[in-house]
Short mmCIF file of C-alpha atoms and ligand atoms in Angstrom, two decimals:
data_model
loop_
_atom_site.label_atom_id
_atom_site.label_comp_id
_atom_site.label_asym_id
_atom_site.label_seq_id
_atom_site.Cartn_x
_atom_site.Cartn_y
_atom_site.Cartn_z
CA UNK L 18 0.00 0.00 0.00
CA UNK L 19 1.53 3.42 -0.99
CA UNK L 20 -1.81 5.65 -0.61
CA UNK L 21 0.10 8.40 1.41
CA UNK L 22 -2.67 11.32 0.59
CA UNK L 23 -4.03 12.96 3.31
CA UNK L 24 -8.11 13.19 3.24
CA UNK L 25 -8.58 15.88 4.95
CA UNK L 26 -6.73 18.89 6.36
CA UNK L 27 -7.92 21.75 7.93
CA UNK L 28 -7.17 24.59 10.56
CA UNK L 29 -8.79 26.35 13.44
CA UNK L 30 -8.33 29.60 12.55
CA UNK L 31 -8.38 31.40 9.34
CA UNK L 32 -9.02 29.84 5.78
CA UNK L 33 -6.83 27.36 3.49
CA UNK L 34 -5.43 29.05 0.49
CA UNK L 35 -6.09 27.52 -1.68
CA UNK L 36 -8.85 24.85 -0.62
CA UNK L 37 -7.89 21.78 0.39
CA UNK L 38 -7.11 18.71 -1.74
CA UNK L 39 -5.15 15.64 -1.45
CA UNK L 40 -2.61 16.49 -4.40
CA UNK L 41 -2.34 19.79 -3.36
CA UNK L 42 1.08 20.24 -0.43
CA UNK L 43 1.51 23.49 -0.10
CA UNK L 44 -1.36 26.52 1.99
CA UNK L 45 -1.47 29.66 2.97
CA UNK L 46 -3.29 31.06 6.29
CA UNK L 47 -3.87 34.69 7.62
CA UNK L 48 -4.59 34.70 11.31
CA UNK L 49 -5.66 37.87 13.05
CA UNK L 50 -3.09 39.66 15.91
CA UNK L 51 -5.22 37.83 18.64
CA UNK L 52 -4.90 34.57 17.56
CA UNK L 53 -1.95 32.46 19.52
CA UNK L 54 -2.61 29.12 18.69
CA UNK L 55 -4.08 27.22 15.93
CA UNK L 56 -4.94 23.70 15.74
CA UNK L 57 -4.89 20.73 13.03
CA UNK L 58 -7.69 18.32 12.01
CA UNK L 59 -5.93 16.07 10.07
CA UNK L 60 -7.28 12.48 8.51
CA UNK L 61 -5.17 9.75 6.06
CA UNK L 62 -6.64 8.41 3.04
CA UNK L 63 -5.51 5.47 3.87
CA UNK L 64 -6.31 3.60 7.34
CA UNK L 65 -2.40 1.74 7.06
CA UNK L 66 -1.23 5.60 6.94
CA UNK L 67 -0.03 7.27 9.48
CA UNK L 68 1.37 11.31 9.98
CA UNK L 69 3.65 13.31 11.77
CA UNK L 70 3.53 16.58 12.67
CA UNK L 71 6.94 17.70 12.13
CA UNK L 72 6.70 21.05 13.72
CA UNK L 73 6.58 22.23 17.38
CA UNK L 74 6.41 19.26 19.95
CA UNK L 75 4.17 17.23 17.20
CA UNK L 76 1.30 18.52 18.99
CA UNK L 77 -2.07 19.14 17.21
CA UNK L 78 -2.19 22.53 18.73
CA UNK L 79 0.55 25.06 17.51
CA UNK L 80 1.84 27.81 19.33
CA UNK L 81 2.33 31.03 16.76
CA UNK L 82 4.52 33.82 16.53
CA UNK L 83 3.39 37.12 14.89
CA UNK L 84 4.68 37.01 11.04
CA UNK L 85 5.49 33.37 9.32
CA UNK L 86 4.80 30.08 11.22
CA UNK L 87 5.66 27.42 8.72
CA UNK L 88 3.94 23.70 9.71
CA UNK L 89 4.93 20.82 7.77
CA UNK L 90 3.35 17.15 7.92
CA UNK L 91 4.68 14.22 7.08
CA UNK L 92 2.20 11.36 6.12
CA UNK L 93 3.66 7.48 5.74
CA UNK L 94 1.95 4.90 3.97
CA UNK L 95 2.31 1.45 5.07
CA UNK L 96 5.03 0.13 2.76
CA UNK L 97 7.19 3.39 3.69
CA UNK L 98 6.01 5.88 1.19
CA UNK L 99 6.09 9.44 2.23
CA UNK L 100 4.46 12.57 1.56
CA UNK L 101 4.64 16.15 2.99
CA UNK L 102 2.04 18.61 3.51
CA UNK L 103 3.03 22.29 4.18
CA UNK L 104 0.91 25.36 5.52
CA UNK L 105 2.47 28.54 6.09
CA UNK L 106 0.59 30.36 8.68
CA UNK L 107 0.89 34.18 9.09
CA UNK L 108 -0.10 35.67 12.35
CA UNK L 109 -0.91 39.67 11.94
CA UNK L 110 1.51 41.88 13.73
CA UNK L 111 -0.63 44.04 16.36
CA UNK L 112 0.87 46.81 15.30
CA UNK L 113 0.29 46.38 11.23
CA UNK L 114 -1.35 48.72 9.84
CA UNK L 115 -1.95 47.63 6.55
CA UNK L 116 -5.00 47.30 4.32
CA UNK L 117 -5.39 43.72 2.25
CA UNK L 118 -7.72 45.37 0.01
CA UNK L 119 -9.26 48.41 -1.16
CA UNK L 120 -12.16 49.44 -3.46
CA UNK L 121 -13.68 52.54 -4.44
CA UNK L 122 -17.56 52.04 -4.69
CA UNK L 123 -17.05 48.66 -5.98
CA UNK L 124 -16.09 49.64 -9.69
CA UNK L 125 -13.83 52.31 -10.15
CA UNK L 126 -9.96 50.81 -10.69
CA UNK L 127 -7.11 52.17 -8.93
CA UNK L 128 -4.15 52.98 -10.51
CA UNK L 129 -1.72 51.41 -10.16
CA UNK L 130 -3.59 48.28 -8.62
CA UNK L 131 -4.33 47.67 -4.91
CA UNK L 132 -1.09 46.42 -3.06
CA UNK L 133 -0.67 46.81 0.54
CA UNK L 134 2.72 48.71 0.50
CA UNK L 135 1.69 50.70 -2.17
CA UNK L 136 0.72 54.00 -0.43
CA UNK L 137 -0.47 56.21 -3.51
CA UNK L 138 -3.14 55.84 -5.97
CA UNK L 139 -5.39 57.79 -8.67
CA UNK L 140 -8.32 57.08 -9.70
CA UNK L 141 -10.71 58.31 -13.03
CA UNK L 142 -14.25 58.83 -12.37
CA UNK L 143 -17.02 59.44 -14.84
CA UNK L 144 -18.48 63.43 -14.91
CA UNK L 145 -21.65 62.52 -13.33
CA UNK L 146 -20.86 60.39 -10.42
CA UNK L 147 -20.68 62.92 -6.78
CA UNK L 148 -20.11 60.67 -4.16
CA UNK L 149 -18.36 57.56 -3.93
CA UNK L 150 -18.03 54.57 -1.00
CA UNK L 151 -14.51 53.53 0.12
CA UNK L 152 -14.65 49.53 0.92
CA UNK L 153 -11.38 49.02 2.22
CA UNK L 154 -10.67 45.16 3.25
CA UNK L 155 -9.26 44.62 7.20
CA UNK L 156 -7.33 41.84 7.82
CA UNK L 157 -8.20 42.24 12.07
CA UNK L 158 -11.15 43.08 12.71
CA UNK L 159 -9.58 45.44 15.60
CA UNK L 160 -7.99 47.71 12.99
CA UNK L 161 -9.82 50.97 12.78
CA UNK L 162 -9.61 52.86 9.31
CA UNK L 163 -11.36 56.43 8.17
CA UNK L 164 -11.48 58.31 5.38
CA UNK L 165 -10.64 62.16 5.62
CA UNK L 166 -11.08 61.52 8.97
CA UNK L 167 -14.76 60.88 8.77
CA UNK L 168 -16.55 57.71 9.30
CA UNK L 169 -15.13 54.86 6.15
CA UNK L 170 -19.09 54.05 6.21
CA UNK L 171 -20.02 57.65 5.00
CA UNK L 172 -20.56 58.17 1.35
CA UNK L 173 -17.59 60.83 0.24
CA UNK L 174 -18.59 63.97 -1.64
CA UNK L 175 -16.45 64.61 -4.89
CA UNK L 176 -15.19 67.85 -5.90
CA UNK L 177 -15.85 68.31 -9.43
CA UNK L 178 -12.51 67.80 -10.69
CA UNK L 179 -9.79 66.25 -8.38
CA UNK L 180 -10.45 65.03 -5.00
CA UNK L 181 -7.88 64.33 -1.67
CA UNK L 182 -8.39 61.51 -0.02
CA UNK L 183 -6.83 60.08 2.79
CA UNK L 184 -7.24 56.73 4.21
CA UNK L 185 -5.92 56.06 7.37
CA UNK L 186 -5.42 52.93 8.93
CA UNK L 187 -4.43 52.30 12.67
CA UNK L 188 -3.28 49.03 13.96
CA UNK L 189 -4.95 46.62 16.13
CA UNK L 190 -2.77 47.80 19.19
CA UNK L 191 -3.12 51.47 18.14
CA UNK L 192 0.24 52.38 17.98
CA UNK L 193 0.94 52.41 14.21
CA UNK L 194 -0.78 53.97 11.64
CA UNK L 195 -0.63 54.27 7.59
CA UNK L 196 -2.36 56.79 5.08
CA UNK L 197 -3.34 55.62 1.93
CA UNK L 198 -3.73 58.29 -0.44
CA UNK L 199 -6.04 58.67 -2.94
CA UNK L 200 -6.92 60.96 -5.94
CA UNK L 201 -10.06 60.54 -7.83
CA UNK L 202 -10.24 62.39 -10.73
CA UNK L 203 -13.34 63.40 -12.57
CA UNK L 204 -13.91 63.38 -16.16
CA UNK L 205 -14.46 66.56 -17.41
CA UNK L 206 -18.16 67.88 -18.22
CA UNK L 207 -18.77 67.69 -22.04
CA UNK L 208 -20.77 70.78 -21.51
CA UNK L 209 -19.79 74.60 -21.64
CA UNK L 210 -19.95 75.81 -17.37
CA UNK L 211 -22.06 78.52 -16.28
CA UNK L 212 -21.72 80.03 -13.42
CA UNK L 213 -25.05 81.89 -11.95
CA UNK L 214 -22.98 84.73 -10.33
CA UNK L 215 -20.46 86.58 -12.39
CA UNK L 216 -18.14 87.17 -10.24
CA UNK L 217 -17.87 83.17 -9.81
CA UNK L 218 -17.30 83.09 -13.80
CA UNK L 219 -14.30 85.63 -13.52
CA UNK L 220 -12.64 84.30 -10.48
CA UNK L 221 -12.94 80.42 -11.83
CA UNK L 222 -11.45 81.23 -14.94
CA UNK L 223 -8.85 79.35 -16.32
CA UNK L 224 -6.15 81.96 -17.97
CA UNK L 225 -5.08 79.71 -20.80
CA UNK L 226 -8.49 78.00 -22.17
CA UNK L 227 -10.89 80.95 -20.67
CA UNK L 228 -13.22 78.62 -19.49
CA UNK L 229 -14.16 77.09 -16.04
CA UNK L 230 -11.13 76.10 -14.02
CA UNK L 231 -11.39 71.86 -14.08
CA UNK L 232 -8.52 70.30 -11.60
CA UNK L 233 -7.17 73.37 -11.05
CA UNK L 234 -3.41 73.53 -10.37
CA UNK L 235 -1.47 76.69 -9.15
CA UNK L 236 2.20 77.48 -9.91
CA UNK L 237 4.58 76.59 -7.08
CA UNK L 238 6.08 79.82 -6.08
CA UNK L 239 4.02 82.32 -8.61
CA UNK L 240 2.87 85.47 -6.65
CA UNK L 241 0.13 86.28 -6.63
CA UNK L 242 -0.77 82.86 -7.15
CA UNK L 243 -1.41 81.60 -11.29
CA UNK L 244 -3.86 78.71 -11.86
CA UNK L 245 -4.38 77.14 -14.45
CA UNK L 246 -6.94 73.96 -15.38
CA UNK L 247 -4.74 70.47 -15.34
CA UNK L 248 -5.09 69.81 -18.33
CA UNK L 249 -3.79 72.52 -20.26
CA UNK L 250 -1.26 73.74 -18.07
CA UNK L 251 0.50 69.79 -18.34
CA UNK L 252 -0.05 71.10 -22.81
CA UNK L 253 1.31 74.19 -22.41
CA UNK L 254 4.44 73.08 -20.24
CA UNK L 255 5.29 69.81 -22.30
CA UNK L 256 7.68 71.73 -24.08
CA UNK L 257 8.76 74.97 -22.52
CA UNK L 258 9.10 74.94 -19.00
CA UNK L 259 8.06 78.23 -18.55
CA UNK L 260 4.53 80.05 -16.56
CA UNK L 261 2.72 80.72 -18.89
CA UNK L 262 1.75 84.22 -17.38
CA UNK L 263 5.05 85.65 -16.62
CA UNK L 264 7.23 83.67 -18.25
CA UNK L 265 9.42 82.55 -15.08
CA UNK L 266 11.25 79.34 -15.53
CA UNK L 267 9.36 76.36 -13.50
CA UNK L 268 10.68 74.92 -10.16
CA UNK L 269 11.17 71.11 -9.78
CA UNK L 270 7.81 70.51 -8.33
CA UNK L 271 5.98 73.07 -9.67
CA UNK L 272 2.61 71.58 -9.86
CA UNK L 273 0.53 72.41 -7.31
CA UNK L 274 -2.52 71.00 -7.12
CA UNK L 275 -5.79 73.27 -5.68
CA UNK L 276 -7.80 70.27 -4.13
CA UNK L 277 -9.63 73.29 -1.94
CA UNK L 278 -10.47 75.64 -4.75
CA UNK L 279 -11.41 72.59 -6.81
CA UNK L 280 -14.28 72.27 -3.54
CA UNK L 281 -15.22 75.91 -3.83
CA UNK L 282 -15.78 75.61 -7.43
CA UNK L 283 -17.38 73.04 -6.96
CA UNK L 284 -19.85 74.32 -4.87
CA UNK L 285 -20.90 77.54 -6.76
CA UNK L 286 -24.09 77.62 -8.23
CA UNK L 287 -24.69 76.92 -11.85
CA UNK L 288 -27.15 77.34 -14.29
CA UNK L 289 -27.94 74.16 -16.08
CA UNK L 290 -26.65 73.81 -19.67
CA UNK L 291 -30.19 73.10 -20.86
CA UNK L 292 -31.28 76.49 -19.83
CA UNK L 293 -32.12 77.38 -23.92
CA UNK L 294 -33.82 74.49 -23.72
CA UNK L 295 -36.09 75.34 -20.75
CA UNK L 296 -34.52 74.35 -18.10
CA UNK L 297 -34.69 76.79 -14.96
CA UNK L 298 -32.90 74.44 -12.71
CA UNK L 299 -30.02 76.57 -10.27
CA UNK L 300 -27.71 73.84 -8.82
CA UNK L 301 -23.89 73.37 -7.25
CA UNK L 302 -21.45 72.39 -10.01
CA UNK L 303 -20.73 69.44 -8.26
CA UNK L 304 -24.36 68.02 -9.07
CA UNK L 305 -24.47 69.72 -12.81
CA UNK L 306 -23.26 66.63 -14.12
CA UNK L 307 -25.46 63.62 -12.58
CA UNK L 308 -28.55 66.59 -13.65
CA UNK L 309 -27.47 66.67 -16.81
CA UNK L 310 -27.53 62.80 -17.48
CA UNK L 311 -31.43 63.26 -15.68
CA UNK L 312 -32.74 66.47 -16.93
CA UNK L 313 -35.96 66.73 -18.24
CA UNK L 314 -34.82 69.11 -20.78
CA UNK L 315 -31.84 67.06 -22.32
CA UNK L 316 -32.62 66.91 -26.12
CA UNK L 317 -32.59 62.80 -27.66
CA UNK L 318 -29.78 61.51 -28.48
CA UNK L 319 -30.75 61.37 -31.58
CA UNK L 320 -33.31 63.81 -34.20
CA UNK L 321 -36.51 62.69 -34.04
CA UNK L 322 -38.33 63.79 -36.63
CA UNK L 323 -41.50 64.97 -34.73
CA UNK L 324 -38.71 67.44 -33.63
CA UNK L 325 -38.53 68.87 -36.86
CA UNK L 326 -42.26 68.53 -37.92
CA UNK L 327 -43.57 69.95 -34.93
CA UNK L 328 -42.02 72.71 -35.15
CA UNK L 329 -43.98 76.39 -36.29
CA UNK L 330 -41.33 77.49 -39.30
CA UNK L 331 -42.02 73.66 -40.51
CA UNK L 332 -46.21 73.57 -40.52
CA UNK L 333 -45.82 77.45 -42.22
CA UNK L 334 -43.26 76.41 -44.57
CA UNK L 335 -43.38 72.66 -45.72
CA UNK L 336 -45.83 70.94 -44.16
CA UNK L 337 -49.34 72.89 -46.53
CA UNK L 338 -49.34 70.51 -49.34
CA UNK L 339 -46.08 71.54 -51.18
CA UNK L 340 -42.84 73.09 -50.23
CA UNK L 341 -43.71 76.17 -52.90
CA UNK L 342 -44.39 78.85 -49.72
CA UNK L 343 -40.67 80.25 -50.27
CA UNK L 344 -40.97 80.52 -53.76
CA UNK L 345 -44.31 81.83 -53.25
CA UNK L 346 -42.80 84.77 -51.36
CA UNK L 347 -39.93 85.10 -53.84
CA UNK L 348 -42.02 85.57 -56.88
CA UNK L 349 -44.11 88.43 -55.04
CA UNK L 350 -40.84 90.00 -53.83
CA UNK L 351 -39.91 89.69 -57.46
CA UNK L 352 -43.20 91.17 -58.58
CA UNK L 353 -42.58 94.32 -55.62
CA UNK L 354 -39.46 94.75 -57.29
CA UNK L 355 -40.88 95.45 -60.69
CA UNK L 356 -43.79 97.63 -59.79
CA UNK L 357 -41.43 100.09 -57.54
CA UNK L 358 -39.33 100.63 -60.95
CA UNK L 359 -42.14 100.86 -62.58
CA UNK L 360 -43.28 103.57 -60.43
CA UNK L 361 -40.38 104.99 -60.33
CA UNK L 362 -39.91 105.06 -64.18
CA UNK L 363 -43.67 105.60 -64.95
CA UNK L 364 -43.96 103.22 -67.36
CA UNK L 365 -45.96 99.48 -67.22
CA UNK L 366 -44.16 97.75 -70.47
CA UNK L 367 -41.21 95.30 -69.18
CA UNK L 368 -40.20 95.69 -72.63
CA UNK L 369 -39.38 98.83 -73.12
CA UNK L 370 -38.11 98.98 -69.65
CA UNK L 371 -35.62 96.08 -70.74
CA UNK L 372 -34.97 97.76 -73.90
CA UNK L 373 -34.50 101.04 -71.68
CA UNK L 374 -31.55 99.53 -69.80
CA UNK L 375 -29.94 97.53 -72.42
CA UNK L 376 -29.27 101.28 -74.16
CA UNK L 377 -27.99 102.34 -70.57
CA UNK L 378 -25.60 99.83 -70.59
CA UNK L 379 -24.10 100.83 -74.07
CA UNK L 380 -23.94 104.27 -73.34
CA UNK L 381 -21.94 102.88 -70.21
CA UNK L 382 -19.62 100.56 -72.03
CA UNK L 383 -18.89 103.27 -74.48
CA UNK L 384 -17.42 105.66 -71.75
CA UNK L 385 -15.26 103.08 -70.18
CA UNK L 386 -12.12 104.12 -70.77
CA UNK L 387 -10.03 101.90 -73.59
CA UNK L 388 -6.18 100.52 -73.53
CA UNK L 389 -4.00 103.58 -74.79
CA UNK L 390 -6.73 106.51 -73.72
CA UNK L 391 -7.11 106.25 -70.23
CA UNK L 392 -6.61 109.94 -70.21
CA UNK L 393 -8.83 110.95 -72.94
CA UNK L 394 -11.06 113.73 -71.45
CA UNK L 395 -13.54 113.09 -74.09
ZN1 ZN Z 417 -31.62 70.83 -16.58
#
């Protein structure tokens, strides 16, 4: 007999990675900060088998350290065949203060991905979407983590371009702590901004495209203080690495972002960009875009033709039987035309009033001056 599989194997604490299976040695176990010992259920395949646990005092029950407890076991089948299991067990420090996971309201993709010693992320987030939900993944449930230093739970407001955030995680034992940061980005609205006061619309003003600031970024150093939107600034200084404004040569870290003007832009009051459309609605910039996907007043995507047909230049013009109206009109302007120079000459024949201006004309082409007497005075 050389069955040496085990049939089953499992732990106290924590989950196999991956899941258990007779041709599969080698697992992986988390185990929270308050976890000291873990113990074995282990079974042979074979009744002739036997096992050996190989680490520790051969004990079922293991005594862990914080970090990397390796256990190996060694399973003998009855004519001498052997087989060993391994499970690496790693107990969380009490003081780590790392994330295993994060997620930004489920579907918006970090960049670069999620990895726990990875400390800085952005993030791109469509135009219309205001708030988002930070599910970050604890691996002790006596960590504590917040966002901005509000509740992780709450929903978290978006500025309408570029928004701070700052994730910080404290250690089961409370004395360590680590900030994730975060910058979500929003796309920027495919719509003309306009701002309901006017002083808003001057002092939001991007320099370079003249329209609404969008990320706005300020010029390390430049006083008073130049801002630009993101975007063009980055065009403008791809090549010359000069401010724009005043020409001064740009520091090494020059870009400054303006995550607090982005929030006071973003909560001025806007008119919404359907307003020729009918719209009245007055709202925060912040909440322009998620309107605009929802307003009443957005025109289809697409022309419908009642759009056309319905309209009162269409029924006046096209719709009455034929499409003639316009000549209509032309004819009679025509016909205006005629009877004014007929007034105005005093006589009713168009032939004679043809005749009448085809002798104008020769008279006229006989005074044009010809090559060689431009200065005859006759
Ligand atoms: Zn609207």
């Amino acid at each position: 007999m050389d069955n040496c599989d085990l049939e089953k194997l499992s732990v106290s604490a924590g989950t196999l990675e991956p899941p258990f299976k007779a041709s599969s040695t080698s697992y992986k176990v988390t185990v929270a900060s308050g976890v000291n010992k873990i113990t074995l259920d282990v079974l042979t395949s074979d009744s002739g088998a036997s096992y050996r646990i190989v680490t520790g005092d051969g004990s079922k029950v293991i005594d862990l350290k914080d970090g990397e407890n390796l256990i190996n076991i060694e399973v003998t089948a009855e004519d001498g065949t052997a087989k060993k299991y391994m499970i690496e067990v790693t107990k969380l420090s009490a003081s780590s203060a790392l994330l295993t996971d994060l997620k930004i309201t489920g579907v918006l993709n970090l960049v670069p991905p999620f990895a726990s010693n990875v400390y800085e992320y952005s993030c791109t987030a469509p135009f219309f979407l205001n708030t988002v939900i930070l599910q970050p993944t604890l691996p002790d449930k006596n960590m504590k983590v917040c966002v901005n230093d509000s509740d992780v739970a709450e929903p978290v407001l978006l500025n309408v371009g570029d928004t701070l955030l700052n994730v910080k995680v404290s250690s089961a034992d409370g004395t360590k702590a680590q900030v994730y940061v975060v910058v979500i980005s929003r796309m920027q609205l495919p719509h003309l901004v306009s701002f309901n006061d006017i002083k808003d619309q001057v002092e939001f003003e991007c320099p370079v495209s003249l329209t609404a600031l969008y990320r706005p970024v300020s010029i390390n150093g430049s006083d008073p203080k130049h801002t630009f939107s993101a975007p063009y600034i980055e065009l403008l200084t791809r090549r010359s690495k000069v401010d724009p404004l005043d020409e001064q040569p740009l520091r090494k870290n020059w870009r400054n972002p303006e995550y607090d003007l982005d929030k006071r832009i973003s909560a001025a009051s806007v008119r919404c960009c359907y307003a020729y459309r009918g719209c009245s609605s007055v709202l925060k910039l912040t909440e322009l875009g998620h309107h605009l996907k929802e307003c009443p007043n957005k025109p289809p995507p697409e022309l419908e033709v009642k759009i056309v047909t319905d309209t009162e230049w269409y029924k006046t013009d096209f719709a009455s039987s034929n499409k003639l109206e316009f000549q209509k009109k032309h004819t009679l302007q025509i016909r205006n035309w005629e009877k004014r120079l007929q007034q105005a000459i005093g006589d009713n024949d168009i032939e004679k009033l043809c005749s009448n201006a085809e002798e104008q004309i020769q008279i006229y082409k006989q005074r044009l001056p010809k090559s060689g007497n431009c200065f005859s005075l006759n």
